[in-house]
Amino acid sequence: MQFDVIGVGVASWDIIGVTATPPVIGQKQPLAGWAEMGGGPVATALVTLARLGLKVALFSAVGDDRYGTAIRAELHRFGVDTSLMATRPGSSHVAIVLAEPGSDRRTVWWYNESTVLANLEFPIELATQTRALLVDSHLPAALTAAQHVRAAGGHIMIDAERVNPTVIELLPLCDDIVVSANFARTLTGLSDLEMATRALVERYARLVVVTAGEAGSWACNGGEVIYTPAFPTQPVDTTGCGDVFHGALLFALLRGDPLPIALRFASAAAALKTRGLGGRSALPTLSEVEALVRG
Amino acid sequence: MQFDVIGVGVASWDIIGVTATPPVIGQKQPLAGWAEMGGGPVATALVTLARLGLKVALFSAVGDDRYGTAIRAELHRFGVDTSLMATRPGSSHVAIVLAEPGSDRRTVWWYNESTVLANLEFPIELATQTRALLVDSHLPAALTAAQHVRAAGGHIMIDAERVNPTVIELLPLCDDIVVSANFARTLTGLSDLEMATRALVERYARLVVVTAGEAGSWACNGGEVIYTPAFPTQPVDTTGCGDVFHGALLFALLRGDPLPIALRFASAAAALKTRGLGGRSALPTLSEVEALVRG
């Protein structure tokens, strides 16, 4: 196997400002911090997996602008193979994040999906070159990738945050369905997350994990629903917490951790990430995550 | 004379997103538009003056980062002489602007003033090389510049938006005191802008203009207070409107327009700017401003 994990998803460039107070219309307010950094759900999950020691590659595309150049260079620096990424005319995905320390963040994003992310084709021969596939709900190419990897017997995890036709087709192809609270509520019509988790397991007969940030996560693989609380933090910035959770959860499942232990490992990794700005400035090492899990 | 106007003030790099809805904590929201562009009060006023046909230079400093490179390159492209600008270790001034079409904008900014803007020295020989000086309230070097240019008999305008010790020393050195409504209220303790304008004229015996965005401006040079309404607009983005107003007002005063006509000219230029994103994407030409003034 050439790779442990291939990811198919959007790669973003995040411009992050730390707000001392919420931004007010008509005012000019100073920031308490500033950073630019790569982001995107699957992309940051892959960086997490690389940090934990796995061999990973991103299948994606960026625009032919300075953001695209920066996105590629940073992924390469973090040890993510970027040889499967295309550069196409148009704007890269870019996001402005206003982080509020101790609370959460405001995220606004801009991209030009039609010219950059459309009609990417996942090569069938890649499907046998990886143990696992991680996809998000942003890239149409994820569907073909999942079909090929499923046929080849690989393990597939989806990080779903938006309900759209591609995602609905993707869900039955995945081994691990990891979704945001909002996604779970939208798809099931149930506001209680334990009930929504159970409903998704009944529908798909797969491992389902519903994540709700500092409220913790609900997971089920057919038996009882497992609730895992988030580790308490005073976050500098919550950007990328979910992405780090997905990367760490996939790492733990691939090495064969029992589900409750894998969930606690993923929670610990996400909590440690909140020490720094953006998705990638405070990524924990394996020993840091394990130290927090042990308590 | 080598220059019509030398400006002393902060040069910024603005990252502008067009918000469809106000940014909400904990949410990811799409933007309706995106741009990066130079900004800063005096810097954008100089670009306006260059666009109207004058020879201008900026005395300022930027950091040794990609923002500084972009700030310089864009000023040069707009015809602003950048040979008086320093590049110093540290971060450039950078701002995130969330523009709300039809309304106003949220601005948050970040810079590292102590390493980049401190201890700049305005060379005394420059004072005889320019007809006019334009200063803002951000750069300590503005004080020496104003003293030298005043001694050389040049014309001085200040764009004051923050009350600080440098500005208090600067005000008596200026021919034209152009201030924001907030500055006028803070300095005089008067909320009524006509009364605040009159109080500032009594204190400084200079031309005083108080600007209040879409509410118009109040101006006085010792006689009656002149109220000039803003031209009605449906703004795409209000970023830089005040800066364009200052540039256009100085242009009109330098060519000898009577005060009421100069104010109407400045209002028209500011209104035309709102057609585009950022301070500089929709700068009007002289003939466009004059066409709007004629109605």
Coordinates of C-alpha atoms in Angstrom, one line a residue:
Chain A
M1 CA 0.0 0.0 0.0
Q2 CA 1.3 3.4 -1.0
F3 CA -0.9 5.3 1.4
D4 CA -2.7 4.7 4.7
V5 CA -5.3 7.4 3.9
I6 CA -6.3 9.3 0.8
G7 CA -8.6 12.2 1.4
V8 CA -11.1 13.7 -1.1
G9 CA -12.3 17.1 -0.1
V10 CA -11.9 20.8 -0.3
A11 CA -8.6 22.5 0.7
S12 CA -9.1 26.0 2.0
W13 CA -6.9 29.0 2.9
D14 CA -8.1 30.5 6.2
I15 CA -7.4 34.1 7.2
I16 CA -7.9 34.2 11.0
G17 CA -8.4 37.3 13.1
V18 CA -8.8 37.1 16.9
T19 CA -11.7 39.4 17.9
A20 CA -11.5 41.2 21.2
T21 CA -15.2 42.1 20.8
P22 CA -17.8 41.0 18.2
P23 CA -17.5 43.1 15.0
V24 CA -20.0 45.9 14.9
I25 CA -21.4 47.5 11.7
G26 CA -19.9 50.9 11.0
Q27 CA -17.0 50.5 13.5
K28 CA -13.2 49.9 13.1
Q29 CA -12.0 47.5 15.8
P30 CA -8.5 46.2 16.6
L31 CA -7.8 42.5 16.5
A32 CA -5.9 40.6 19.3
G33 CA -4.2 38.3 16.8
W34 CA -3.8 37.3 13.2
A35 CA -2.8 34.3 11.2
E36 CA -3.1 32.8 7.8
M37 CA -3.2 29.0 7.5
G38 CA -4.5 26.1 5.5
G39 CA -7.9 24.6 6.3
G40 CA -10.8 22.5 5.0
P41 CA -12.3 19.5 6.7
V42 CA -10.5 16.6 4.9
A43 CA -7.3 18.6 4.4
T44 CA -6.9 19.3 8.1
A45 CA -7.9 15.8 9.0
L46 CA -5.1 14.5 6.7
V47 CA -2.6 16.9 8.3
T48 CA -3.7 15.5 11.7
L49 CA -3.2 11.9 10.4
A50 CA 0.3 12.8 9.1
R51 CA 1.2 14.4 12.4
L52 CA 0.1 11.1 14.1
G53 CA 2.5 9.2 11.8
L54 CA 0.4 7.9 8.8
K55 CA 1.1 8.2 5.1
V56 CA -1.6 10.4 3.5
A57 CA -2.5 12.1 0.3
L58 CA -5.1 14.7 -0.7
F59 CA -7.1 14.4 -3.9
S60 CA -8.5 17.9 -4.5
A61 CA -8.0 21.0 -6.6
V62 CA -7.0 24.6 -5.9
G63 CA -7.3 27.8 -8.0
D64 CA -4.3 29.3 -9.9
D65 CA -4.0 32.1 -7.3
R66 CA -1.7 32.9 -4.4
Y67 CA -4.1 31.0 -2.0
G68 CA -3.7 27.8 -4.1
T69 CA 0.1 28.1 -3.9
A70 CA 0.0 28.6 -0.2
I71 CA -2.4 25.7 0.4
R72 CA -0.2 23.3 -1.5
A73 CA 3.0 24.5 0.1
E74 CA 1.7 24.1 3.6
L75 CA 0.2 20.6 3.0
H76 CA 3.6 19.5 1.7
R77 CA 5.3 21.0 4.7
F78 CA 3.0 19.0 7.0
G79 CA 3.9 15.8 5.2
V80 CA 0.7 15.4 3.1
D81 CA 1.3 14.1 -0.4
T82 CA 0.0 16.8 -2.8
S83 CA 0.8 15.0 -6.1
L84 CA -2.9 14.1 -6.6
M85 CA -4.0 17.8 -6.4
A86 CA -4.9 19.8 -9.5
T87 CA -4.4 23.5 -10.1
R88 CA -7.1 25.0 -12.2
P89 CA -8.1 28.5 -13.4
G90 CA -10.3 30.3 -10.9
S91 CA -10.2 31.2 -7.2
S92 CA -9.3 28.8 -4.5
H93 CA -11.5 28.2 -1.5
V94 CA -10.7 30.9 1.1
A95 CA -12.3 31.7 4.4
I96 CA -12.2 34.5 6.9
V97 CA -12.5 33.3 10.4
L98 CA -13.1 35.7 13.3
A99 CA -12.1 33.7 16.4
E100 CA -13.5 34.7 19.8
P101 CA -11.3 33.2 22.6
G102 CA -13.2 31.3 25.2
S103 CA -16.2 31.0 23.0
D104 CA -16.4 30.0 19.3
R105 CA -15.8 31.6 15.9
R106 CA -17.5 33.4 13.0
T107 CA -16.6 31.9 9.6
V108 CA -17.4 33.4 6.3
W109 CA -16.1 31.7 3.1
W110 CA -15.7 32.4 -0.6
Y111 CA -14.9 30.1 -3.5
N112 CA -15.6 29.5 -7.1
E113 CA -16.6 25.9 -7.1
S114 CA -17.8 25.6 -10.6
T115 CA -14.5 26.4 -12.3
V116 CA -12.1 24.7 -9.8
L117 CA -13.7 21.7 -8.2
A118 CA -16.0 20.4 -10.9
N119 CA -15.3 17.3 -13.1
L120 CA -12.4 16.0 -11.1
E121 CA -12.0 12.3 -11.8
F122 CA -10.6 10.0 -9.1
P123 CA -8.4 7.4 -10.9
I124 CA -9.6 3.8 -10.3
E125 CA -6.0 2.6 -9.8
L126 CA -5.7 4.7 -6.7
A127 CA -8.4 2.7 -5.0
T128 CA -6.0 -0.2 -4.4
Q129 CA -3.2 2.1 -3.2
T130 CA -4.7 3.0 0.1
R131 CA -6.0 1.4 3.3
A132 CA -8.7 4.0 3.8
L133 CA -10.6 6.9 2.2
L134 CA -11.8 10.0 3.9
V135 CA -14.4 12.2 2.1
D136 CA -16.3 15.4 2.9
S137 CA -19.6 16.7 1.6
H138 CA -18.0 19.4 -0.7
L139 CA -16.5 17.5 -3.6
P140 CA -18.6 15.7 -6.3
A141 CA -15.5 13.4 -7.0
A142 CA -15.9 11.8 -3.6
L143 CA -18.7 9.6 -5.0
T144 CA -16.6 7.8 -7.6
A145 CA -13.7 7.6 -5.2
A146 CA -16.0 5.9 -2.6
Q147 CA -17.3 3.4 -5.2
H148 CA -13.8 2.5 -6.3
V149 CA -12.4 2.1 -2.8
R150 CA -15.5 0.2 -1.6
A151 CA -15.0 -2.3 -4.5
A152 CA -11.3 -2.6 -3.6
G153 CA -12.2 -3.4 0.0
G154 CA -10.8 -0.3 1.6
H155 CA -12.2 1.5 4.7
I156 CA -14.3 4.6 4.1
M157 CA -15.1 7.5 6.5
I158 CA -17.3 10.5 5.6
D159 CA -17.3 13.8 7.4
A160 CA -20.7 15.2 6.5
E161 CA -21.7 18.7 7.3
R162 CA -24.1 19.6 4.5
V163 CA -27.1 17.6 3.2
N164 CA -26.9 17.5 -0.6
P165 CA -27.5 14.8 -3.3
T166 CA -23.9 13.6 -3.4
V167 CA -23.9 13.1 0.3
I168 CA -27.1 11.1 0.2
E169 CA -25.5 8.8 -2.4
L170 CA -22.3 8.6 -0.4
L171 CA -23.6 7.6 3.0
P172 CA -24.5 3.9 2.2
L173 CA -20.9 3.5 0.7
C174 CA -19.2 4.5 4.0
D175 CA -18.0 2.4 6.9
D176 CA -18.0 5.3 9.3
I177 CA -20.6 8.1 9.0
V178 CA -19.4 11.0 11.1
V179 CA -21.8 14.0 10.9
S180 CA -22.3 17.4 12.6
A181 CA -25.2 17.8 15.0
N182 CA -26.8 20.1 12.4
F183 CA -26.5 17.5 9.7
A184 CA -28.0 14.8 11.9
R185 CA -30.9 17.0 12.9
T186 CA -31.6 18.1 9.2
L187 CA -31.5 14.5 7.9
T188 CA -33.5 12.8 10.6
G189 CA -35.8 15.6 11.7
L190 CA -35.0 14.7 15.3
S191 CA -33.6 17.4 17.6
D192 CA -32.4 15.0 20.3
L193 CA -28.9 13.8 19.2
E194 CA -29.1 10.4 20.9
M195 CA -32.3 9.7 19.0
A196 CA -30.9 11.1 15.8
T197 CA -27.8 8.8 16.1
R198 CA -30.0 5.8 16.6
A199 CA -32.2 6.7 13.6
L200 CA -29.1 7.0 11.4
V201 CA -27.8 3.6 12.5
E202 CA -31.2 2.1 11.8
R203 CA -31.2 3.7 8.3
Y204 CA -27.6 2.9 7.3
A205 CA -26.5 0.0 9.5
R206 CA -23.1 1.5 9.8
L207 CA -21.0 3.2 12.6
V208 CA -22.6 6.6 13.1
V209 CA -20.9 9.4 15.1
V210 CA -22.7 12.7 15.7
T211 CA -20.4 15.5 16.8
A212 CA -21.6 18.6 18.7
G213 CA -18.4 20.5 19.6
E214 CA -18.1 21.3 23.3
A215 CA -21.3 19.4 23.9
G216 CA -19.5 16.1 23.1
S217 CA -20.4 13.3 20.6
W218 CA -22.9 10.5 20.3
A219 CA -21.8 7.2 18.6
C220 CA -23.5 3.9 17.8
N221 CA -22.5 0.8 15.9
G222 CA -25.7 -1.2 16.4
G223 CA -25.6 -1.6 20.2
E224 CA -26.0 1.1 22.9
V225 CA -25.4 4.7 22.0
I226 CA -22.1 5.8 23.5
Y227 CA -21.9 9.4 24.7
T228 CA -18.4 10.9 24.9
P229 CA -18.0 14.3 26.6
A230 CA -15.6 16.8 25.2
F231 CA -12.5 17.5 27.2
P232 CA -12.9 20.9 28.9
T233 CA -10.9 23.7 27.3
Q234 CA -10.5 27.4 27.2
P235 CA -10.2 27.6 23.4
V236 CA -8.0 30.2 21.8
D237 CA -9.7 29.2 18.5
T238 CA -12.1 26.4 17.7
T239 CA -11.3 26.4 13.9
G240 CA -10.6 22.9 12.7
C241 CA -11.6 21.1 15.9
G242 CA -14.1 18.9 14.0
D243 CA -11.5 18.1 11.3
V244 CA -8.9 17.1 13.9
F245 CA -11.5 14.9 15.6
H246 CA -12.2 13.1 12.2
G247 CA -8.5 12.6 11.6
A248 CA -7.8 11.3 15.0
L249 CA -10.9 9.0 15.1
L250 CA -9.8 7.5 11.7
F251 CA -6.3 7.0 13.1
A252 CA -7.6 5.2 16.2
L253 CA -10.1 3.0 14.3
L254 CA -7.4 2.0 11.7
R255 CA -5.1 0.8 14.5
G256 CA -8.0 -1.2 16.0
D257 CA -8.9 0.7 19.1
P258 CA -12.3 -0.3 20.5
L259 CA -14.9 2.3 19.7
P260 CA -15.2 4.0 23.2
I261 CA -11.4 4.4 23.3
A262 CA -11.2 5.7 19.7
L263 CA -13.8 8.3 20.6
R264 CA -12.0 9.4 23.7
F265 CA -8.7 9.6 21.6
A266 CA -10.4 11.8 19.0
S267 CA -11.9 14.1 21.7
A268 CA -8.5 14.6 23.3
A269 CA -6.9 15.5 19.9
A270 CA -9.6 18.0 19.2
A271 CA -9.3 19.6 22.6
L272 CA -5.5 19.9 22.3
K273 CA -6.0 21.7 18.9
T274 CA -7.9 24.6 20.6
R275 CA -4.6 25.8 22.2
G276 CA -3.6 27.6 18.9
L277 CA -5.0 29.7 16.1
G278 CA -6.4 28.0 13.0
G279 CA -6.7 24.2 12.3
R280 CA -3.0 23.5 12.3
S281 CA -0.9 25.7 14.7
A282 CA -1.4 23.4 17.7
L283 CA -1.8 19.9 16.3
P284 CA -1.0 17.4 19.0
T285 CA 1.5 14.6 18.6
L286 CA 0.5 11.0 19.4
S287 CA 2.2 11.1 22.8
E288 CA 0.4 14.4 23.7
V289 CA -3.0 12.9 22.8
E290 CA -2.3 9.7 24.8
A291 CA -1.2 11.7 27.8
L292 CA -4.5 13.6 27.8
V293 CA -6.5 10.4 27.3
R294 CA -4.8 8.9 30.3
G295 CA -5.5 12.0 32.3
Chain B
M1 CA 7.9 71.4 -7.0
Q2 CA 8.4 67.7 -7.3
F3 CA 5.0 66.8 -5.8
D4 CA 1.6 68.3 -5.5
V5 CA 0.9 66.3 -2.3
I6 CA 3.0 64.2 0.1
G7 CA 1.0 62.1 2.4
V8 CA 2.1 60.8 5.8
G9 CA 0.0 58.0 7.1
V10 CA -0.6 54.3 7.5
A11 CA -0.8 52.1 4.4
S12 CA -2.9 49.0 4.9
W13 CA -3.8 45.8 3.0
D14 CA -7.5 45.2 3.2
I15 CA -9.1 41.7 2.8
I16 CA -12.7 42.3 1.9
G17 CA -15.6 39.9 2.0
V18 CA -19.2 40.8 1.0
T19 CA -21.5 39.4 3.6
A20 CA -25.0 38.2 2.5
T21 CA -26.0 38.1 6.2
P22 CA -24.2 39.3 9.3
P23 CA -21.6 36.8 10.6
V24 CA -23.0 34.6 13.4
I25 CA -20.9 32.9 16.1
G26 CA -20.6 29.1 15.5
Q27 CA -21.8 29.3 11.9
K28 CA -20.1 28.9 8.5
Q29 CA -21.7 31.3 6.0
P30 CA -21.0 31.9 2.3
L31 CA -19.7 35.3 1.1
A32 CA -21.2 37.0 -1.9
G33 CA -17.9 38.5 -3.0
W34 CA -14.2 38.7 -2.2
A35 CA -11.3 41.1 -2.9
E36 CA -7.9 42.1 -1.6
M37 CA -6.8 45.7 -2.0
G38 CA -4.7 48.4 -0.5
G39 CA -6.2 50.8 2.0
G40 CA -5.4 53.3 4.8
P41 CA -6.8 56.8 5.1
V42 CA -4.0 58.9 3.6
A43 CA -2.9 56.1 1.2
T44 CA -6.3 55.9 -0.4
A45 CA -6.6 59.7 -0.4
L46 CA -3.3 59.8 -2.4
V47 CA -4.6 57.2 -4.9
T48 CA -7.7 59.4 -5.3
L49 CA -5.5 62.5 -5.9
A50 CA -3.3 60.5 -8.4
R51 CA -6.5 59.4 -10.2
L52 CA -7.6 63.1 -10.4
G53 CA -4.2 63.9 -12.1
L54 CA -1.9 65.2 -9.3
K55 CA 1.7 64.1 -8.5
V56 CA 1.7 62.5 -5.1
A57 CA 4.0 60.5 -2.8
L58 CA 3.4 58.5 0.4
F59 CA 5.8 58.8 3.3
S60 CA 5.1 55.6 5.4
A61 CA 6.4 52.2 6.3
V62 CA 5.3 48.6 5.7
G63 CA 6.4 45.3 7.2
D64 CA 8.6 42.8 5.4
D65 CA 5.8 40.5 4.6
R66 CA 3.6 39.7 1.6
Y67 CA 1.2 42.4 2.6
G68 CA 3.9 45.0 2.5
T69 CA 5.0 43.9 -1.0
A70 CA 1.4 44.0 -2.2
I71 CA 0.7 47.5 -0.6
R72 CA 3.8 49.0 -2.4
A73 CA 3.0 47.3 -5.8
E74 CA -0.5 48.5 -5.8
L75 CA 0.3 52.1 -4.9
H76 CA 2.9 52.2 -7.6
R77 CA 0.4 50.8 -10.1
F78 CA -2.0 53.7 -9.2
G79 CA 0.7 56.3 -9.8
V80 CA 1.7 57.0 -6.2
D81 CA 5.4 57.6 -5.7
T82 CA 6.6 54.9 -3.2
S83 CA 10.3 55.9 -3.0
L84 CA 9.7 57.6 0.4
M85 CA 8.3 54.3 2.0
A86 CA 10.4 52.2 4.3
T87 CA 10.2 48.4 4.6
R88 CA 10.9 47.2 8.2
P89 CA 10.9 43.9 10.1
G90 CA 7.4 43.1 11.4
S91 CA 3.9 42.8 10.2
S92 CA 2.2 45.3 7.9
H93 CA -1.1 46.9 8.8
V94 CA -3.8 44.6 7.6
A95 CA -7.6 44.7 7.9
I96 CA -10.5 42.4 7.4
V97 CA -13.5 44.2 6.1
L98 CA -17.0 42.5 6.0
A99 CA -19.0 44.7 3.7
E100 CA -22.8 44.7 3.9
P101 CA -24.2 45.9 0.6
G102 CA -26.9 48.7 1.0
S103 CA -25.7 49.3 4.6
D104 CA -22.1 49.8 5.9
R105 CA -19.2 47.5 6.9
R106 CA -17.6 45.8 9.8
T107 CA -13.8 46.4 10.0
V108 CA -11.3 44.6 12.2
W109 CA -7.6 45.4 11.8
W110 CA -4.3 44.1 13.0
Y111 CA -0.8 45.5 13.0
N112 CA 2.4 45.7 14.9
E113 CA 2.9 49.4 15.1
S114 CA 5.9 49.4 17.5
T115 CA 8.3 47.6 15.1
V116 CA 7.1 49.1 11.8
L117 CA 5.8 52.7 12.2
A118 CA 7.9 54.0 15.1
N119 CA 10.9 56.4 14.7
L120 CA 10.3 57.3 11.1
E121 CA 11.9 60.6 10.3
F122 CA 10.4 63.0 7.8
P123 CA 13.4 64.6 5.9
I124 CA 13.3 68.4 6.2
E125 CA 14.3 68.9 2.5
L126 CA 11.0 67.2 1.5
A127 CA 9.1 70.1 3.0
T128 CA 10.1 72.4 0.1
Q129 CA 9.3 69.7 -2.5
T130 CA 5.5 69.7 -2.2
R131 CA 2.6 72.1 -2.4
A132 CA 0.6 70.3 0.2
L133 CA 0.8 67.7 3.0
L134 CA -1.9 65.3 4.0
V135 CA -1.6 63.5 7.4
D136 CA -3.7 61.1 9.4
S137 CA -3.8 60.3 13.1
H138 CA -1.9 57.1 12.9
L139 CA 1.8 58.1 12.3
P140 CA 3.9 59.9 14.9
A141 CA 6.1 61.2 12.0
A142 CA 3.2 63.3 10.9
L143 CA 4.1 65.9 13.6
T144 CA 7.6 66.7 12.3
A145 CA 6.4 66.6 8.7
A146 CA 3.7 69.2 9.6
Q147 CA 6.2 71.4 11.4
H148 CA 8.6 71.4 8.4
V149 CA 5.9 71.9 5.8
R150 CA 4.3 74.7 7.8
A151 CA 7.7 76.5 8.1
A152 CA 8.1 76.1 4.3
G153 CA 4.7 77.7 3.7
G154 CA 2.9 74.5 2.3
H155 CA -0.8 73.7 2.7
I156 CA -1.6 71.1 5.4
M157 CA -4.7 68.9 5.7
I158 CA -5.3 66.4 8.5
D159 CA -7.7 63.5 8.4
A160 CA -8.3 62.9 12.1
E161 CA -10.3 59.9 13.3
R162 CA -8.6 59.1 16.7
V163 CA -8.0 61.5 19.5
N164 CA -4.4 61.0 20.7
P165 CA -1.5 63.3 21.9
T166 CA 0.1 63.5 18.4
V167 CA -3.2 64.7 16.9
I168 CA -3.7 67.3 19.6
E169 CA -0.3 68.7 18.7
L170 CA -1.0 68.5 15.0
L171 CA -4.3 70.3 14.8
P172 CA -3.0 73.9 15.3
L173 CA -0.4 73.2 12.5
C174 CA -3.0 72.4 9.9
D175 CA -4.9 74.6 7.4
D176 CA -7.8 72.1 7.0
I177 CA -9.0 70.1 9.9
V178 CA -11.2 67.3 8.5
V179 CA -12.5 65.0 11.2
S180 CA -15.0 62.1 11.7
A181 CA -18.2 62.8 13.6
N182 CA -16.9 60.5 16.4
F183 CA -13.7 62.5 16.6
A184 CA -15.6 65.9 16.7
R185 CA -17.9 64.6 19.4
T186 CA -15.1 63.1 21.5
L187 CA -12.9 66.3 21.4
T188 CA -15.7 68.8 22.0
G189 CA -18.1 66.8 24.1
L190 CA -20.9 68.1 21.9
S191 CA -23.2 65.6 20.2
D192 CA -24.8 68.1 17.7
L193 CA -22.4 68.2 14.7
E194 CA -23.1 71.8 13.7
M195 CA -22.3 72.9 17.2
A196 CA -19.2 70.7 17.4
T197 CA -18.0 72.2 14.0
R198 CA -18.5 75.7 15.4
A199 CA -16.6 74.8 18.6
L200 CA -13.6 73.5 16.7
V201 CA -13.5 76.6 14.5
E202 CA -13.5 78.8 17.6
R203 CA -10.7 76.7 19.1
Y204 CA -8.4 76.4 16.1
A205 CA -9.4 79.3 13.8
R206 CA -9.0 77.0 10.8
L207 CA -11.2 75.4 8.2
V208 CA -13.0 72.6 10.0
V209 CA -15.0 69.9 8.2
V210 CA -16.8 67.2 10.1
T211 CA -17.8 64.1 8.1
A212 CA -20.6 61.8 9.0
G213 CA -20.9 59.3 6.1
E214 CA -24.3 59.1 4.5
A215 CA -25.5 61.8 7.0
G216 CA -23.4 64.4 5.1
S217 CA -20.8 66.9 6.3
W218 CA -20.6 70.1 8.3
A219 CA -18.0 72.7 7.4
C220 CA -17.0 76.1 8.6
N221 CA -14.2 78.6 7.9
G222 CA -15.2 81.3 10.3
G223 CA -18.6 82.3 8.8
E224 CA -21.8 80.3 8.6
V225 CA -21.7 76.5 9.0
I226 CA -22.2 74.9 5.5
Y227 CA -24.1 71.6 5.5
T228 CA -23.5 69.4 2.5
P229 CA -25.7 66.3 2.1
A230 CA -24.2 63.1 0.8
F231 CA -25.2 62.0 -2.7
P232 CA -27.7 59.2 -2.4
T233 CA -26.2 55.7 -3.1
Q234 CA -26.9 52.0 -2.8
P235 CA -23.4 51.2 -1.6
V236 CA -21.7 48.0 -2.7
D237 CA -19.1 48.8 0.0
T238 CA -18.4 51.9 2.0
T239 CA -14.7 51.1 2.6
G240 CA -12.5 54.1 1.9
C241 CA -15.4 56.6 1.3
G242 CA -13.9 59.0 3.9
D243 CA -10.5 58.6 2.4
V244 CA -11.7 59.4 -1.1
F245 CA -13.6 62.4 0.3
H246 CA -10.4 63.8 1.8
G247 CA -8.4 63.3 -1.4
A248 CA -11.1 64.9 -3.5
L249 CA -11.5 67.8 -1.1
L250 CA -7.8 68.6 -1.0
F251 CA -7.8 68.4 -4.9
A252 CA -10.6 70.9 -5.1
L253 CA -9.2 73.3 -2.5
L254 CA -5.7 73.2 -4.1
R255 CA -7.2 74.2 -7.5
G256 CA -9.0 77.1 -5.7
D257 CA -12.6 75.9 -5.7
P258 CA -14.9 78.0 -3.3
L259 CA -15.6 75.9 -0.2
P260 CA -19.2 74.9 -0.9
I261 CA -18.2 73.7 -4.4
A262 CA -15.2 71.9 -3.1
L263 CA -17.4 70.1 -0.5
R264 CA -19.9 69.1 -3.2
F265 CA -17.0 67.8 -5.3
A266 CA -15.7 65.7 -2.4
S267 CA -19.1 64.3 -1.7
A268 CA -19.6 63.3 -5.3
A269 CA -16.3 61.5 -5.4
A270 CA -17.0 59.6 -2.2
A271 CA -20.5 58.6 -3.5
L272 CA -19.0 57.2 -6.8
K273 CA -16.5 55.1 -4.9
T274 CA -19.3 53.1 -3.2
R275 CA -19.9 51.4 -6.7
G276 CA -17.1 49.0 -6.0
L277 CA -15.4 46.8 -3.4
G278 CA -12.7 48.3 -1.2
G279 CA -11.3 51.8 -1.4
R280 CA -9.9 51.6 -4.9
S281 CA -11.9 49.4 -7.3
A282 CA -14.3 52.2 -8.3
L283 CA -12.3 55.4 -8.0
P284 CA -13.9 58.1 -10.2
T285 CA -12.1 60.1 -12.8
L286 CA -12.3 63.9 -12.8
S287 CA -14.9 63.9 -15.5
E288 CA -17.1 61.4 -13.7
V289 CA -17.0 63.5 -10.5
E290 CA -17.8 66.7 -12.4
A291 CA -20.7 65.0 -14.2
L292 CA -22.2 63.9 -10.8
V293 CA -21.7 67.4 -9.3
R294 CA -23.5 69.0 -12.3
G295 CA -26.3 66.4 -11.8

